[in-house]
PDB file of C-alpha atoms in Angstrom:
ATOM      1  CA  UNK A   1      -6.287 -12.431  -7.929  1.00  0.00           C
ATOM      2  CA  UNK A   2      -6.009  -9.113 -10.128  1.00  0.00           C
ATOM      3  CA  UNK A   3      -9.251  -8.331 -12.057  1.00  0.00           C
ATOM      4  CA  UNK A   4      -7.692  -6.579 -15.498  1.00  0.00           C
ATOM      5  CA  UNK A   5     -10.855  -4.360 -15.833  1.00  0.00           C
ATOM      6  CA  UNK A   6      -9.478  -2.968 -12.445  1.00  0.00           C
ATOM      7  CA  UNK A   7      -6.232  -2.501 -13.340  1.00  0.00           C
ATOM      8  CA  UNK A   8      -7.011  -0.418 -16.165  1.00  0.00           C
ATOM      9  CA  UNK A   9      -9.645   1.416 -14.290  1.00  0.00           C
ATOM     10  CA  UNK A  10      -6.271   2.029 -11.319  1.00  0.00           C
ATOM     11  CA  UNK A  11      -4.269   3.450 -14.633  1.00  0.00           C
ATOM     12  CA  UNK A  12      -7.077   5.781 -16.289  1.00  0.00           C
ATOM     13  CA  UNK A  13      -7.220   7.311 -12.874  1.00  0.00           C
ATOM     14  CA  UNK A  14      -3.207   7.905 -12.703  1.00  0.00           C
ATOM     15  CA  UNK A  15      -3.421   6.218  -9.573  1.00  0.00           C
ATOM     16  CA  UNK A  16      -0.843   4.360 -10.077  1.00  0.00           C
ATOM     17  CA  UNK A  17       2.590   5.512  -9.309  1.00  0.00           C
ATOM     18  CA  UNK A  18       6.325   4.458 -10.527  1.00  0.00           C
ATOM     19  CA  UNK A  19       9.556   4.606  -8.666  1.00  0.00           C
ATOM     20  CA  UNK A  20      12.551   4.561 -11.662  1.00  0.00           C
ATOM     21  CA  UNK A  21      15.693   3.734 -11.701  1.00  0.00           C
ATOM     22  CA  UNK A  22      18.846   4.388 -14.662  1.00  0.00           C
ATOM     23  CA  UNK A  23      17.848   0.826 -15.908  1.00  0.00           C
ATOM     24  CA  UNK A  24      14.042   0.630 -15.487  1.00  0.00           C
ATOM     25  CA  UNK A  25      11.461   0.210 -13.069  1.00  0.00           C
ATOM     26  CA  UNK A  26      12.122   0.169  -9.443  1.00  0.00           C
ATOM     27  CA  UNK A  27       9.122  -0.118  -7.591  1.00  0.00           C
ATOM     28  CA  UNK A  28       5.726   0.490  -8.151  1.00  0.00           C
ATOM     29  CA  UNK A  29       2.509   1.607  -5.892  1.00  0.00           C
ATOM     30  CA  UNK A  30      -1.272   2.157  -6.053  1.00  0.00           C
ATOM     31  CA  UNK A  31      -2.750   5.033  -4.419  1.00  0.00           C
ATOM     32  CA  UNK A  32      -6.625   5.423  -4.020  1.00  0.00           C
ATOM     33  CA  UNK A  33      -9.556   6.385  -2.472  1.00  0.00           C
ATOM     34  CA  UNK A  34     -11.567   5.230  -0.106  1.00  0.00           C
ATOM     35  CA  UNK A  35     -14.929   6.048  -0.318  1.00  0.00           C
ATOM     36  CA  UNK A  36     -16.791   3.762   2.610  1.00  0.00           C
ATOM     37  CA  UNK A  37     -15.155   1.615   6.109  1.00  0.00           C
ATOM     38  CA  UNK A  38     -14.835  -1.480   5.325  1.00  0.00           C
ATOM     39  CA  UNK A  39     -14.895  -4.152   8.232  1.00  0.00           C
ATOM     40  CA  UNK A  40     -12.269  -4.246  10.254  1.00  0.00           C
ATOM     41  CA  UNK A  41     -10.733  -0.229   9.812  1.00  0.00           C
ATOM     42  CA  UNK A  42     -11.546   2.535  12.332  1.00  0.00           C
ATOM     43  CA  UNK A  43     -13.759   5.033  10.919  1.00  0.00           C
ATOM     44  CA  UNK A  44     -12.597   7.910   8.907  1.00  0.00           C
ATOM     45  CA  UNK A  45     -13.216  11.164   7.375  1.00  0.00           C
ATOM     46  CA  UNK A  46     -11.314  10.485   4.015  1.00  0.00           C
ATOM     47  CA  UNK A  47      -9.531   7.595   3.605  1.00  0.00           C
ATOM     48  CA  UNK A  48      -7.144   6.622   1.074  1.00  0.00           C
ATOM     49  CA  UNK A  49      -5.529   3.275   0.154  1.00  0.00           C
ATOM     50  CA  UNK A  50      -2.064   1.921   0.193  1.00  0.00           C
ATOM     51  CA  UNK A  51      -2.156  -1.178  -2.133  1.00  0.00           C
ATOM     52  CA  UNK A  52      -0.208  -3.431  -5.200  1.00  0.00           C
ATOM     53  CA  UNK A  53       2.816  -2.044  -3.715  1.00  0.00           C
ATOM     54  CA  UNK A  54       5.601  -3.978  -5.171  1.00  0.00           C
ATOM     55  CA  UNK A  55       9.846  -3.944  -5.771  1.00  0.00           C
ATOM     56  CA  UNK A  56      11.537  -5.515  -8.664  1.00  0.00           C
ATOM     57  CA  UNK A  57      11.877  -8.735  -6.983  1.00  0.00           C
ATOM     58  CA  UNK A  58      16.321  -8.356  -7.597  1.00  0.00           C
ATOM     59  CA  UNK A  59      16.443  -5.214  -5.467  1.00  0.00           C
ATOM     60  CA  UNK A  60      14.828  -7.138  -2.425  1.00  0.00           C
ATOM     61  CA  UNK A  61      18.306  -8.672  -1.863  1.00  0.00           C
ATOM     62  CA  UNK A  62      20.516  -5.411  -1.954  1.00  0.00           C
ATOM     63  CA  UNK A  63      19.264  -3.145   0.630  1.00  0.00           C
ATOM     64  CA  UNK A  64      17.013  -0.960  -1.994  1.00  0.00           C
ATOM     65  CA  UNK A  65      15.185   1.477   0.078  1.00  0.00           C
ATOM     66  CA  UNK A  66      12.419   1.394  -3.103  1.00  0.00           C
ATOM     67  CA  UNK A  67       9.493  -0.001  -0.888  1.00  0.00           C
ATOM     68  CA  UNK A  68      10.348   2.549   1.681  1.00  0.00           C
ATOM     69  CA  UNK A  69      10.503   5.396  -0.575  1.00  0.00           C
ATOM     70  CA  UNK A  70       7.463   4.160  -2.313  1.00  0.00           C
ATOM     71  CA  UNK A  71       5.396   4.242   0.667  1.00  0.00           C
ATOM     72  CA  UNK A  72       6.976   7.659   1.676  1.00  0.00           C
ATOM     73  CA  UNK A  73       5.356   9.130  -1.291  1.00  0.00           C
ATOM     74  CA  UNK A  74       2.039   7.208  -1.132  1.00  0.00           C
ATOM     75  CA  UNK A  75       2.179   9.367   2.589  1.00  0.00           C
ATOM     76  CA  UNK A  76       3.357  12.448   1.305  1.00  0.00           C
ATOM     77  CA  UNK A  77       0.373  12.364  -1.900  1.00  0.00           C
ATOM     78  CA  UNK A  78      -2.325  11.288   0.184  1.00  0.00           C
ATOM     79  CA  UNK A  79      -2.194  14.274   3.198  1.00  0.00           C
ATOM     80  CA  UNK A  80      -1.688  16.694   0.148  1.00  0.00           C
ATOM     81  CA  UNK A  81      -4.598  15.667  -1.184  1.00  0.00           C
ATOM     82  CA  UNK A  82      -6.737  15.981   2.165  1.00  0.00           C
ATOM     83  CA  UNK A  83      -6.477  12.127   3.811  1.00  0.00           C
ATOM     84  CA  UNK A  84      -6.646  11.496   7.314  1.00  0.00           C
ATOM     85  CA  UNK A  85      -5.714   8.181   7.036  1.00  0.00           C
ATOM     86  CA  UNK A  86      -3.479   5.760   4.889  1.00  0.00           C
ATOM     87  CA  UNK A  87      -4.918   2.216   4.823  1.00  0.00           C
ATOM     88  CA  UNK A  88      -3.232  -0.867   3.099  1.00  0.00           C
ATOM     89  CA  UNK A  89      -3.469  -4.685   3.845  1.00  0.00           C
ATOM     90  CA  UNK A  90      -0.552  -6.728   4.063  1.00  0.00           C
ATOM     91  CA  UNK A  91       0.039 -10.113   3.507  1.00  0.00           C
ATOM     92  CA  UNK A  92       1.787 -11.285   7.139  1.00  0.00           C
ATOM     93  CA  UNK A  93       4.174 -13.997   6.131  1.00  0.00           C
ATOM     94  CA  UNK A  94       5.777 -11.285   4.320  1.00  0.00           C
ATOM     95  CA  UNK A  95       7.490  -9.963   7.488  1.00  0.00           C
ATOM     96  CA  UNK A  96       9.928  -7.387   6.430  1.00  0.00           C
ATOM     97  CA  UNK A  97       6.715  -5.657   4.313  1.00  0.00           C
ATOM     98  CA  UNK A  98       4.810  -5.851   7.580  1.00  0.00           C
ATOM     99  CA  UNK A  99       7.919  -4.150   9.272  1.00  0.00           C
ATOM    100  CA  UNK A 100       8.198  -1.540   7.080  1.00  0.00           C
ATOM    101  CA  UNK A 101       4.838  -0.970   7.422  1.00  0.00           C
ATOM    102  CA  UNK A 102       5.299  -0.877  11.069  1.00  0.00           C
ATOM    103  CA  UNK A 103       8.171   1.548  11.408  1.00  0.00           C
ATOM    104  CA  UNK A 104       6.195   3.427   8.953  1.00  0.00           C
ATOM    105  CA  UNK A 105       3.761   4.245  11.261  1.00  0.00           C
ATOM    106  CA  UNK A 106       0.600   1.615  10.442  1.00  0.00           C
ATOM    107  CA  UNK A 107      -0.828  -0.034  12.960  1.00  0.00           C
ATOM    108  CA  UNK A 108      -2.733  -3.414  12.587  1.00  0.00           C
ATOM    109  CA  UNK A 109      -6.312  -3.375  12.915  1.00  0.00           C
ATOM    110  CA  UNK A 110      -7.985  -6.725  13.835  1.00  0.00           C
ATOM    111  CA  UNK A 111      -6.389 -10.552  13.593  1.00  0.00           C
ATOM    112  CA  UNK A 112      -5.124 -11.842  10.527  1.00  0.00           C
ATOM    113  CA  UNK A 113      -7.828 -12.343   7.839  1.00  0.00           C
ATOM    114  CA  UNK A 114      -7.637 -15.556   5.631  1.00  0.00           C
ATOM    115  CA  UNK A 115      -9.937 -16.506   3.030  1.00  0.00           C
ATOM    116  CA  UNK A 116      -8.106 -19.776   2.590  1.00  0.00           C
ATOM    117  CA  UNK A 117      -6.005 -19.158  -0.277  1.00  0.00           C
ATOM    118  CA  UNK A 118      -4.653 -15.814   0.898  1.00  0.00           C
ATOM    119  CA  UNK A 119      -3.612 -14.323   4.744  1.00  0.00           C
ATOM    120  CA  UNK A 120      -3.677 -10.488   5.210  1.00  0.00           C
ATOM    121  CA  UNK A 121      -3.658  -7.854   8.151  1.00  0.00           C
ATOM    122  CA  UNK A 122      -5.271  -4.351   8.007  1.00  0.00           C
ATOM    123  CA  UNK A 123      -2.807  -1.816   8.662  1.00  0.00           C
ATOM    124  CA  UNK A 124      -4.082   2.059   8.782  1.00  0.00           C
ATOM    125  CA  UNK A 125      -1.668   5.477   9.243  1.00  0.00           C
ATOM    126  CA  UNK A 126      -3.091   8.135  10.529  1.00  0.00           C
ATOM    127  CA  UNK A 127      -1.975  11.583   8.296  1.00  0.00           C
TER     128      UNK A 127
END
């Protein structure tokens, strides 16, 4: 469930990001900062977060490589900026995310989480 206050919180902080394309938006990412562990991640120096990563829903179907360049730049942003390590959750049902994710270089940490109306994996990258 998104939490608006959140959102605009996410935007103030130009932590979101937008992939464009000649006739709009193509894709779009969150990229933040961790400031604790939560359960279930290694422990880390400065960890930053992967998260509302998400493709126009018509590009899914044509072999757009939006999500991957997306999560290319969340990568490239995050070691500029002094990370040494990219966390996200995915959702696992969603099993060409979690592949991209995968040849991406994240690695799942712990089972898959459920808290009955959602499923998700931790996934962490190390930069």
């Amino acid at each position: 469930m998104r939490r608006p206050e959140r959102t605009r919180e996410l935007v103030a902080s130009a932590a979101v990001h937008v992939l464009r394309s000649a006739d709009g938006i193509a894709a779009m990412f969150t990229l933040a900062w961790d400031d604790s562990t939560p359960d279930g991640y290694p422990p880390a120096a400065r960890p930053a977060r992967l998260s509302r990563l998400a493709v126009r829903p018509e590009l899914l179907s044509t072999g757009s490589m939006a999500g991957v360049q997306c999560v290319r730049r969340a990568i490239e942003l995050a070691t500029a900026r002094g990370a040494d390590v990219l966390r996200a959750e995915a959702n696992p049902d969603l099993a060409q995310t979690r592949a991209l994710l995968g040849h991406l270089g994240f690695q799942q940490h712990g089972p898959v989480e459920s808290d009955g109306d959602r499923r998700w994996v931790r996934l962490q990258r190390q930069l």
